[in-house]
Amino acid sequence: MKAVVYNGPKDVSVNTIDDPKIEKPTDVIIRVTTTNICGSDLHMYEGRTSFEKGRVFGHENLGEVIEVGAAVDRIKKGDRVCMPFNVGCGFCENCERGLTGFCLTTNPGTAGAAYGFAEMGPWQGGQAELMRVPYADFNCLKLPEDAKEKEDDYVMLSDIFPTGWHGVELSGFLPGESIAIYGAGPVGLMAAHSAQIRGASQIFVVDSHDDRLKLAEAMGAISIDMRKGDPAQQILDATGGLGTDRGVEAVGYQCCDRHGKERSNYTMNCLVKSTKATGGIGVVGVFIAEDPNAPDDLQKEGKIAFDFGTFWFKGQKIGTGQCNVKHYNRRLMNLIEHGRANPAQIISHRLSLDQAPDAYKHFDERDAGWTKVVLKPGT
Ligand code: NAD
Ligand code: ZN
C-alpha cells in the first residue's frame, strides 16, 4: 500500500510499504478514506522528536472496516468509523475512568498512546491506504447513516474538534462567560467553534495570519491581530481592563519568531495577563520535550518559565493535557449529525495521498490559505 513516511526533518515521501495485517483477534483493518494533517504532525515533521525514519504519519483517521479479527463483536465489515487519535485498551484503570489519553496498556510506562506519533507507542499512522486498529470494539466510533455525506465533518472527531472543546472545558468555562483563544490554527478555531456552541458571551481569537483570523470572525469571534501590538493588552483594552473569564492556549511549542528566545512562554504570559483574576486557563498546545534546535537549555528539555507569581496572585486556575477524545466523541458526533456543529468549515485543501509532501511543506510554513489539509487516499 501507499503511505506517508518520515525520512528526516522536513522530509516526507509517499512510499510503497507492506499492508497492515490482523495481528491480534481484537484488531480490525480499515480502508482509510479521509486522513488529516495536524499541527501536532509538525512536531515530528520539523525533527523535534524521536520519531523514527520509516514511520507512517497520521492520527486523524476515518474509513471503512474491511477486515475484522475473530474477537471483534461490535464492529462489522463495511462499517464507516472514525478513530480517536488516542489508542486506548478500554480496561485499564485510566480507560475505565474515561481518561483514554492516558491508557496504561497501549503505551506502558508513559502516559498515553496515539497512531503515528513519537513517544506514544508503536502504532502506525493512517496517512495511508490501510491502517490497523487495535482493541477495535473500543477504538472505532461507528458513524451515523449520513457518514458519507458528512465525512469531512466527522473526521474532525478524531482530534481537533474534541481537542478544541477540551481546551474550553479545561479552562472551566460556563455558558455566558467570555473567553480568549490564543492560536487560530485548526485547534484554536475548533475551540472558538466550541465556545460559540457552548454559549460564550464574547470570544477573542489571537493570531497573526489574516486567513485564519477571518475564519475566526466567521465563527462569531473578535479577531486580535498580534502584529498590531501586545495581544493581551488589546484584549484588556476591549474588556474595560478586566480581561476575559477564560483563556485557551492552542499554540504550543512553536510560536512567532518575532519573540525569539521568549517564544515558548510567550502565550502563557499573555494568558496570565489577559485572563481575569480567579479566571481559568486551558492549555491544549503541546510543549514537546527534547528539541535539539531549541534556542536555550530550558526549551531543549521542553521546560518553559512563565509568570507564576502573577498567575498565583490573580488566583487563576490551569488545566492541561492530551484530550481524552472518546469522552467527548458521542456528544460531538450528535452535534454534527443534527446540524449544530460543522467543523469541516475550516478545511482549506482536499488532496490525494501523493500530494502530501507538498501539503506538509505549505502547512508547516503556514502559507496563506493552508488552514487544514485533508488527504483522500484512493483518489
Ligand atoms: P497550528 O500550528 O496550525 O496552529 C497554531 C497557530 O498559532 C498558528 O496559526 C500560529 O500563527 C499561531 N501562533 C503562533 N504564535 C502565536 C502566539 N504567540 N499567539 C497566538 N497565536 C500564535 O496547529 P494546530 O493544529 O492548531 O495545533 C495547535 C497546538 O495544539 C499544537 O501544539 C498541537 O500539537 C496541539 N494539539 C494538542 C492536542 C491535545 O490533545 N492536547 C491535540 C491536537 C493538537
Ligand atoms: Zn491532530
Short mmCIF file of C-alpha atoms and ligand atoms in Angstrom, two decimals:
data_model
loop_
_atom_site.label_atom_id
_atom_site.label_comp_id
_atom_site.label_asym_id
_atom_site.label_seq_id
_atom_site.Cartn_x
_atom_site.Cartn_y
_atom_site.Cartn_z
CA MET A 1 0.00 0.00 0.00
CA LYS A 2 0.95 3.68 -0.27
CA ALA A 3 1.74 5.59 2.94
CA VAL A 4 3.18 8.96 4.03
CA VAL A 5 6.54 8.13 5.61
CA TYR A 6 9.04 10.18 7.68
CA ASN A 7 12.57 10.34 6.23
CA GLY A 8 14.08 13.07 8.42
CA PRO A 9 13.48 16.73 9.37
CA LYS A 10 11.15 18.38 6.84
CA ASP A 11 11.38 15.33 4.58
CA VAL A 12 8.38 13.06 3.98
CA SER A 13 7.57 10.89 0.98
CA VAL A 14 4.82 8.61 -0.23
CA ASN A 15 6.31 5.10 -0.23
CA THR A 16 5.00 1.64 -1.00
CA ILE A 17 5.14 -0.45 2.18
CA ASP A 18 3.65 -3.75 3.39
CA ASP A 19 -0.10 -3.83 4.01
CA PRO A 20 -1.03 -3.99 7.71
CA LYS A 21 -2.35 -7.35 8.92
CA ILE A 22 -4.63 -8.50 11.72
CA GLU A 23 -2.09 -9.23 14.48
CA LYS A 24 -4.45 -9.88 17.38
CA PRO A 25 -8.05 -11.14 17.32
CA THR A 26 -9.20 -7.75 18.69
CA ASP A 27 -7.84 -5.84 15.61
CA VAL A 28 -9.60 -4.55 12.53
CA ILE A 29 -8.17 -3.26 9.25
CA ILE A 30 -9.55 -0.01 7.85
CA ARG A 31 -9.52 1.26 4.28
CA VAL A 32 -8.76 4.90 5.04
CA THR A 33 -10.91 7.36 3.09
CA THR A 34 -10.04 10.63 4.87
CA THR A 35 -6.94 11.38 6.96
CA ASN A 36 -5.85 14.83 8.11
CA ILE A 37 -2.54 16.60 8.54
CA CYS A 38 -2.43 18.09 12.06
CA GLY A 39 -0.35 20.81 13.75
CA SER A 40 0.88 18.00 16.02
CA ASP A 41 2.42 16.23 13.00
CA LEU A 42 4.68 19.25 12.63
CA HIS A 43 6.50 18.50 15.92
CA MET A 44 7.72 15.31 14.22
CA TYR A 45 7.99 16.76 10.70
CA GLU A 46 10.29 19.54 11.95
CA GLY A 47 12.55 16.97 13.66
CA ARG A 48 11.79 17.94 17.26
CA THR A 49 11.09 14.39 18.39
CA SER A 50 12.47 10.85 18.36
CA PHE A 51 10.09 9.84 15.51
CA GLU A 52 11.88 7.05 13.65
CA LYS A 53 12.65 7.13 9.94
CA GLY A 54 10.18 4.94 8.06
CA ARG A 55 7.28 5.54 10.49
CA VAL A 56 3.89 6.36 8.95
CA PHE A 57 2.24 9.66 9.96
CA GLY A 58 -1.44 10.20 10.69
CA HIS A 59 -3.60 10.23 13.83
CA GLU A 60 -6.80 11.85 12.43
CA ASN A 61 -8.37 8.99 10.52
CA LEU A 62 -11.71 7.86 9.13
CA GLY A 63 -12.56 4.97 6.86
CA GLU A 64 -14.38 1.73 6.15
CA VAL A 65 -13.79 -1.54 8.00
CA ILE A 66 -12.57 -4.19 5.52
CA GLU A 67 -11.35 -7.00 7.82
CA VAL A 68 -12.38 -7.97 11.33
CA GLY A 69 -10.44 -10.01 13.92
CA ALA A 70 -12.08 -13.11 15.41
CA ALA A 71 -12.72 -11.48 18.82
CA VAL A 72 -14.32 -8.27 17.49
CA ASP A 73 -18.06 -8.20 18.30
CA ARG A 74 -19.49 -4.74 17.82
CA ILE A 75 -17.67 -3.53 14.71
CA LYS A 76 -18.57 -5.20 11.39
CA LYS A 77 -17.11 -5.31 7.91
CA GLY A 78 -18.48 -2.34 5.94
CA ASP A 79 -18.96 -0.06 8.97
CA ARG A 80 -17.83 3.53 8.49
CA VAL A 81 -15.81 4.53 11.54
CA CYS A 82 -13.72 7.38 12.89
CA MET A 83 -10.80 6.64 15.24
CA PRO A 84 -9.99 8.90 18.21
CA PHE A 85 -6.27 9.71 18.00
CA ASN A 86 -5.76 8.17 21.47
CA VAL A 87 -5.21 4.42 21.28
CA GLY A 88 -6.98 3.00 24.34
CA CYS A 89 -7.49 -0.52 25.65
CA GLY A 90 -10.80 0.15 27.39
CA PHE A 91 -9.99 -1.88 30.50
CA CYS A 92 -7.02 -0.26 32.30
CA GLU A 93 -7.53 1.93 35.36
CA ASN A 94 -7.35 5.15 33.30
CA CYS A 95 -9.53 4.00 30.36
CA GLU A 96 -12.12 2.81 32.90
CA ARG A 97 -12.31 6.39 34.20
CA GLY A 98 -12.65 7.83 30.68
CA LEU A 99 -9.03 9.03 30.60
CA THR A 100 -8.23 7.31 27.30
CA GLY A 101 -5.44 9.79 26.56
CA PHE A 102 -3.54 8.15 29.41
CA CYS A 103 -4.07 4.45 28.63
CA LEU A 104 -1.75 2.24 30.68
CA THR A 105 -1.85 -0.72 28.25
CA THR A 106 -1.13 0.75 24.82
CA ASN A 107 1.98 2.69 25.85
CA PRO A 108 3.17 1.15 29.13
CA GLY A 109 5.35 3.30 31.34
CA THR A 110 4.43 6.59 29.70
CA ALA A 111 1.21 8.49 29.50
CA GLY A 112 -0.95 7.72 26.54
CA ALA A 113 -0.69 6.37 23.01
CA ALA A 114 -1.55 7.63 19.54
CA TYR A 115 -1.32 6.47 15.92
CA GLY A 116 1.74 7.71 14.01
CA PHE A 117 3.26 9.61 16.91
CA ALA A 118 6.69 9.85 18.57
CA GLU A 119 6.95 8.67 22.16
CA MET A 120 3.32 7.49 22.10
CA GLY A 121 3.62 3.81 21.35
CA PRO A 122 4.41 1.72 18.28
CA TRP A 123 1.12 2.31 16.42
CA GLN A 124 1.41 3.15 12.73
CA GLY A 125 -0.42 6.18 11.38
CA GLY A 126 -3.34 6.34 8.97
CA GLN A 127 -1.94 8.65 6.27
CA ALA A 128 -2.01 5.52 4.13
CA GLU A 129 -4.41 3.40 2.13
CA LEU A 130 -4.91 0.99 5.03
CA MET A 131 -4.45 1.02 8.82
CA ARG A 132 -4.64 -1.45 11.67
CA VAL A 133 -6.78 -0.51 14.68
CA PRO A 134 -6.17 -2.43 17.94
CA TYR A 135 -8.91 -3.05 20.54
CA ALA A 136 -11.25 -2.19 17.70
CA ASP A 137 -14.54 -2.56 19.59
CA PHE A 138 -13.28 0.23 21.86
CA ASN A 139 -11.31 2.41 19.42
CA CYS A 140 -13.75 2.69 16.49
CA LEU A 141 -16.54 5.25 16.68
CA LYS A 142 -19.33 3.91 14.47
CA LEU A 143 -20.75 6.80 12.42
CA PRO A 144 -24.42 7.54 11.63
CA GLU A 145 -26.27 6.99 8.34
CA ASP A 146 -25.07 10.27 6.83
CA ALA A 147 -21.40 9.29 7.38
CA LYS A 148 -20.55 9.50 3.69
CA GLU A 149 -22.04 12.95 3.01
CA LYS A 150 -20.59 14.45 6.20
CA GLU A 151 -17.27 12.61 6.16
CA ASP A 152 -15.28 15.86 6.28
CA ASP A 153 -17.14 16.92 9.45
CA TYR A 154 -16.97 13.53 11.17
CA VAL A 155 -13.21 13.14 10.56
CA MET A 156 -12.67 16.13 12.85
CA LEU A 157 -13.95 13.92 15.72
CA SER A 158 -10.61 12.09 15.61
CA ASP A 159 -8.82 15.02 17.22
CA ILE A 160 -9.24 18.73 16.65
CA PHE A 161 -12.95 19.20 17.39
CA PRO A 162 -12.81 17.34 20.74
CA THR A 163 -9.40 18.93 21.45
CA GLY A 164 -10.78 22.44 20.91
CA TRP A 165 -13.78 21.52 23.10
CA HIS A 166 -11.35 20.10 25.72
CA GLY A 167 -9.38 23.37 25.79
CA VAL A 168 -12.60 25.24 26.61
CA GLU A 169 -13.52 22.58 29.21
CA LEU A 170 -10.07 22.71 30.87
CA SER A 171 -10.46 26.47 31.30
CA GLY A 172 -13.53 25.83 33.48
CA PHE A 173 -15.80 27.70 31.06
CA LEU A 174 -19.51 28.23 31.83
CA PRO A 175 -22.20 29.48 29.39
CA GLY A 176 -22.35 33.28 29.30
CA GLU A 177 -18.67 33.77 30.09
CA SER A 178 -16.06 35.43 27.88
CA ILE A 179 -13.03 33.60 26.52
CA ALA A 180 -9.76 34.40 24.73
CA ILE A 181 -8.18 31.79 22.47
CA TYR A 182 -4.50 32.10 21.52
CA GLY A 183 -3.80 30.47 18.15
CA ALA A 184 -6.18 30.35 15.18
CA GLY A 185 -4.82 27.11 13.80
CA PRO A 186 -7.27 24.22 13.44
CA VAL A 187 -7.29 23.58 17.21
CA GLY A 188 -7.83 27.24 18.17
CA LEU A 189 -10.57 27.58 15.55
CA MET A 190 -12.29 24.46 16.92
CA ALA A 191 -12.02 25.96 20.43
CA ALA A 192 -13.76 29.08 19.07
CA HIS A 193 -16.45 26.93 17.37
CA SER A 194 -16.93 25.05 20.67
CA ALA A 195 -17.17 28.26 22.71
CA GLN A 196 -19.76 29.59 20.26
CA ILE A 197 -21.84 26.39 20.52
CA ARG A 198 -21.49 26.43 24.33
CA GLY A 199 -22.83 29.97 24.65
CA ALA A 200 -19.84 32.25 25.17
CA SER A 201 -20.74 35.93 25.57
CA GLN A 202 -17.54 37.12 23.85
CA ILE A 203 -14.82 35.15 22.04
CA PHE A 204 -11.44 36.68 21.22
CA VAL A 205 -9.07 34.80 18.90
CA VAL A 206 -5.39 35.82 18.63
CA ASP A 207 -3.14 35.09 15.64
CA SER A 208 -1.04 36.88 13.03
CA HIS A 209 -2.43 35.29 9.87
CA ASP A 210 -5.21 37.13 8.05
CA ASP A 211 -6.83 34.00 6.57
CA ARG A 212 -7.03 32.28 9.95
CA LEU A 213 -8.34 35.40 11.71
CA LYS A 214 -11.02 35.72 9.00
CA LEU A 215 -12.18 32.17 9.72
CA ALA A 216 -12.35 33.02 13.43
CA GLU A 217 -14.53 36.04 12.63
CA ALA A 218 -16.80 33.85 10.50
CA MET A 219 -17.33 31.75 13.66
CA GLY A 220 -18.51 34.79 15.57
CA ALA A 221 -15.19 35.64 17.26
CA ILE A 222 -13.47 39.02 17.62
CA SER A 223 -10.09 38.76 15.94
CA ILE A 224 -6.97 40.05 17.69
CA ASP A 225 -4.09 40.64 15.28
CA MET A 226 -0.87 40.26 17.27
CA ARG A 227 1.05 42.14 14.57
CA LYS A 228 -0.71 45.26 15.86
CA GLY A 229 0.90 45.00 19.32
CA ASP A 230 0.66 43.09 22.61
CA PRO A 231 -2.41 40.84 22.13
CA ALA A 232 -3.09 40.60 25.88
CA GLN A 233 -3.19 44.40 26.13
CA GLN A 234 -5.55 44.54 23.14
CA ILE A 235 -7.90 42.14 24.98
CA LEU A 236 -7.65 44.14 28.22
CA ASP A 237 -8.45 47.34 26.28
CA ALA A 238 -11.51 45.64 24.73
CA THR A 239 -12.82 44.44 28.11
CA GLY A 240 -12.54 47.59 30.21
CA GLY A 241 -9.21 46.45 31.67
CA LEU A 242 -10.66 43.31 33.29
CA GLY A 243 -9.78 40.65 30.74
CA THR A 244 -11.76 37.50 29.91
CA ASP A 245 -13.20 34.90 32.26
CA ARG A 246 -11.37 32.09 30.48
CA GLY A 247 -8.41 31.58 28.17
CA VAL A 248 -7.18 28.77 25.92
CA GLU A 249 -3.60 28.07 24.77
CA ALA A 250 -3.82 26.50 21.28
CA VAL A 251 -0.30 27.30 20.06
CA GLY A 252 2.18 25.05 21.87
CA TYR A 253 5.88 24.96 21.35
CA GLN A 254 6.10 26.75 18.01
CA CYS A 255 5.45 30.42 18.39
CA CYS A 256 6.02 33.52 16.33
CA ASP A 257 9.72 34.02 15.54
CA ARG A 258 9.33 37.67 16.48
CA HIS A 259 9.52 36.61 20.12
CA GLY A 260 12.78 34.75 19.70
CA LYS A 261 14.03 33.25 22.95
CA GLU A 262 10.81 34.15 24.69
CA ARG A 263 8.77 32.11 22.28
CA SER A 264 7.57 29.13 24.30
CA ASN A 265 6.45 31.05 27.35
CA TYR A 266 5.05 33.98 25.41
CA THR A 267 1.47 32.72 25.06
CA MET A 268 1.37 31.57 28.70
CA ASN A 269 2.38 35.04 29.88
CA CYS A 270 -0.23 36.63 27.60
CA LEU A 271 -2.89 34.28 29.04
CA VAL A 272 -1.99 35.17 32.62
CA LYS A 273 -2.24 38.85 31.65
CA SER A 274 -5.50 38.74 29.66
CA THR A 275 -7.42 36.35 31.95
CA LYS A 276 -9.42 37.86 34.82
CA ALA A 277 -8.35 37.38 38.44
CA THR A 278 -9.81 33.98 39.56
CA GLY A 279 -10.30 33.01 35.90
CA GLY A 280 -9.19 29.77 34.26
CA ILE A 281 -6.71 28.79 31.56
CA GLY A 282 -6.90 25.61 29.44
CA VAL A 283 -3.65 24.53 27.75
CA VAL A 284 -4.02 22.13 24.82
CA GLY A 285 -0.95 23.35 22.90
CA VAL A 286 1.84 20.76 23.10
CA PHE A 287 5.14 21.82 24.67
CA ILE A 288 7.08 18.85 23.42
CA ALA A 289 10.36 17.82 25.01
CA GLU A 290 13.78 17.01 23.53
CA ASP A 291 14.10 19.73 20.92
CA PRO A 292 17.75 19.80 19.80
CA ASN A 293 17.13 23.07 17.93
CA ALA A 294 15.63 24.97 20.87
CA PRO A 295 17.17 28.39 21.47
CA ASP A 296 18.02 27.76 25.12
CA ASP A 297 18.59 24.87 27.54
CA LEU A 298 15.22 25.16 29.25
CA GLN A 299 13.32 24.76 26.00
CA LYS A 300 15.61 21.92 24.87
CA GLU A 301 14.09 19.94 27.71
CA GLY A 302 10.56 21.07 26.90
CA LYS A 303 10.50 23.27 30.01
CA ILE A 304 9.12 26.77 29.97
CA ALA A 305 9.23 29.55 32.53
CA PHE A 306 6.10 31.67 32.83
CA ASP A 307 4.93 34.37 35.24
CA PHE A 308 3.78 32.06 38.02
CA GLY A 309 3.87 34.96 40.53
CA THR A 310 1.14 36.90 38.73
CA PHE A 311 -0.75 33.67 37.98
CA TRP A 312 -0.78 32.91 41.75
CA PHE A 313 -1.55 36.48 42.80
CA LYS A 314 -4.55 36.58 40.42
CA GLY A 315 -5.80 33.28 41.87
CA GLN A 316 -6.07 31.73 38.42
CA LYS A 317 -6.56 28.06 37.68
CA ILE A 318 -4.99 25.97 34.94
CA GLY A 319 -5.86 22.73 33.16
CA THR A 320 -3.56 20.88 30.78
CA GLY A 321 -3.07 17.75 28.75
CA GLN A 322 -3.98 15.43 25.95
CA CYS A 323 -7.61 15.34 25.02
CA ASN A 324 -9.46 12.19 26.07
CA VAL A 325 -11.22 12.16 22.72
CA LYS A 326 -13.62 9.29 23.44
CA HIS A 327 -15.04 11.13 26.45
CA TYR A 328 -16.48 13.84 24.17
CA ASN A 329 -16.98 11.98 20.90
CA ARG A 330 -20.54 10.73 21.06
CA ARG A 331 -21.92 14.12 22.09
CA LEU A 332 -19.91 15.99 19.44
CA MET A 333 -20.99 13.42 16.82
CA ASN A 334 -24.62 14.18 17.75
CA LEU A 335 -23.98 17.91 17.26
CA ILE A 336 -22.69 17.21 13.74
CA GLU A 337 -25.48 14.77 12.86
CA HIS A 338 -28.16 17.28 13.86
CA GLY A 339 -26.51 20.25 12.17
CA ARG A 340 -25.44 22.10 15.33
CA ALA A 341 -21.72 21.84 14.54
CA ASN A 342 -19.87 21.94 11.24
CA PRO A 343 -16.15 21.59 11.92
CA ALA A 344 -15.37 20.96 8.22
CA GLN A 345 -15.74 24.71 7.64
CA ILE A 346 -12.01 25.16 8.36
CA ILE A 347 -10.83 22.76 5.62
CA SER A 348 -8.75 24.58 3.02
CA HIS A 349 -7.47 21.64 0.94
CA ARG A 350 -8.73 18.20 -0.07
CA LEU A 351 -5.78 16.36 -1.66
CA SER A 352 -4.64 12.90 -2.73
CA LEU A 353 -2.06 10.97 -0.69
CA ASP A 354 0.55 11.70 -3.39
CA GLN A 355 0.21 15.42 -2.71
CA ALA A 356 1.11 15.01 1.00
CA PRO A 357 4.81 16.06 0.76
CA ASP A 358 3.83 19.36 -0.84
CA ALA A 359 0.97 19.84 1.63
CA TYR A 360 3.31 19.31 4.62
CA LYS A 361 5.63 21.99 3.26
CA HIS A 362 2.86 24.58 2.81
CA PHE A 363 1.13 23.79 6.14
CA ASP A 364 4.45 23.89 8.01
CA GLU A 365 5.26 27.32 6.52
CA ARG A 366 1.72 28.43 7.42
CA ASP A 367 1.40 29.65 3.85
CA ALA A 368 -1.65 31.84 3.29
CA GLY A 369 -4.78 29.78 2.82
CA TRP A 370 -3.34 26.46 4.12
CA THR A 371 -5.51 26.10 7.25
CA LYS A 372 -6.46 22.42 7.34
CA VAL A 373 -5.47 19.74 4.86
CA VAL A 374 -7.44 16.53 4.49
CA LEU A 375 -5.95 13.71 2.43
CA LYS A 376 -8.15 11.34 0.45
CA PRO A 377 -6.30 8.04 -0.13
CA GLY A 378 -7.66 6.27 -3.17
CA THR A 379 -8.28 9.47 -5.16
P1 NAD B 1 -1.05 25.23 14.04
O1 NAD B 1 0.41 25.26 14.21
O2 NAD B 1 -1.63 25.17 12.69
O3 NAD B 1 -1.71 26.50 14.77
C1 NAD B 1 -1.06 27.31 15.69
C2 NAD B 1 -1.42 28.77 15.40
O4 NAD B 1 -0.86 29.59 16.43
C3 NAD B 1 -0.87 29.31 14.07
O5 NAD B 1 -1.93 29.84 13.29
C4 NAD B 1 0.12 30.39 14.51
O6 NAD B 1 0.15 31.50 13.60
C5 NAD B 1 -0.43 30.81 15.85
N1 NAD B 1 0.53 31.43 16.76
C6 NAD B 1 1.88 31.31 16.82
N2 NAD B 1 2.37 32.04 17.84
C7 NAD B 1 1.32 32.62 18.45
C8 NAD B 1 1.19 33.47 19.57
N3 NAD B 1 2.24 33.84 20.26
N4 NAD B 1 -0.06 33.88 19.93
C9 NAD B 1 -1.15 33.48 19.23
N5 NAD B 1 -1.08 32.67 18.14
C10 NAD B 1 0.14 32.25 17.76
O7 NAD B 1 -1.50 23.97 14.90
P2 NAD B 1 -2.90 23.33 15.40
O8 NAD B 1 -3.18 22.13 14.57
O9 NAD B 1 -3.97 24.34 15.52
O10 NAD B 1 -2.42 22.82 16.84
C11 NAD B 1 -2.15 23.76 17.86
C12 NAD B 1 -1.46 23.09 19.04
O11 NAD B 1 -2.35 22.14 19.64
C13 NAD B 1 -0.20 22.31 18.66
O12 NAD B 1 0.77 22.47 19.67
C14 NAD B 1 -0.69 20.88 18.66
O13 NAD B 1 0.36 19.96 18.87
C15 NAD B 1 -1.65 20.91 19.81
N6 NAD B 1 -2.61 19.79 19.88
C16 NAD B 1 -2.90 19.29 21.12
C17 NAD B 1 -3.78 18.24 21.28
C18 NAD B 1 -4.13 17.72 22.65
O14 NAD B 1 -4.72 16.65 22.76
N7 NAD B 1 -3.83 18.44 23.72
C19 NAD B 1 -4.38 17.68 20.15
C20 NAD B 1 -4.11 18.22 18.89
C21 NAD B 1 -3.21 19.28 18.76
ZN ZN B 2 -4.11 16.06 15.44
#
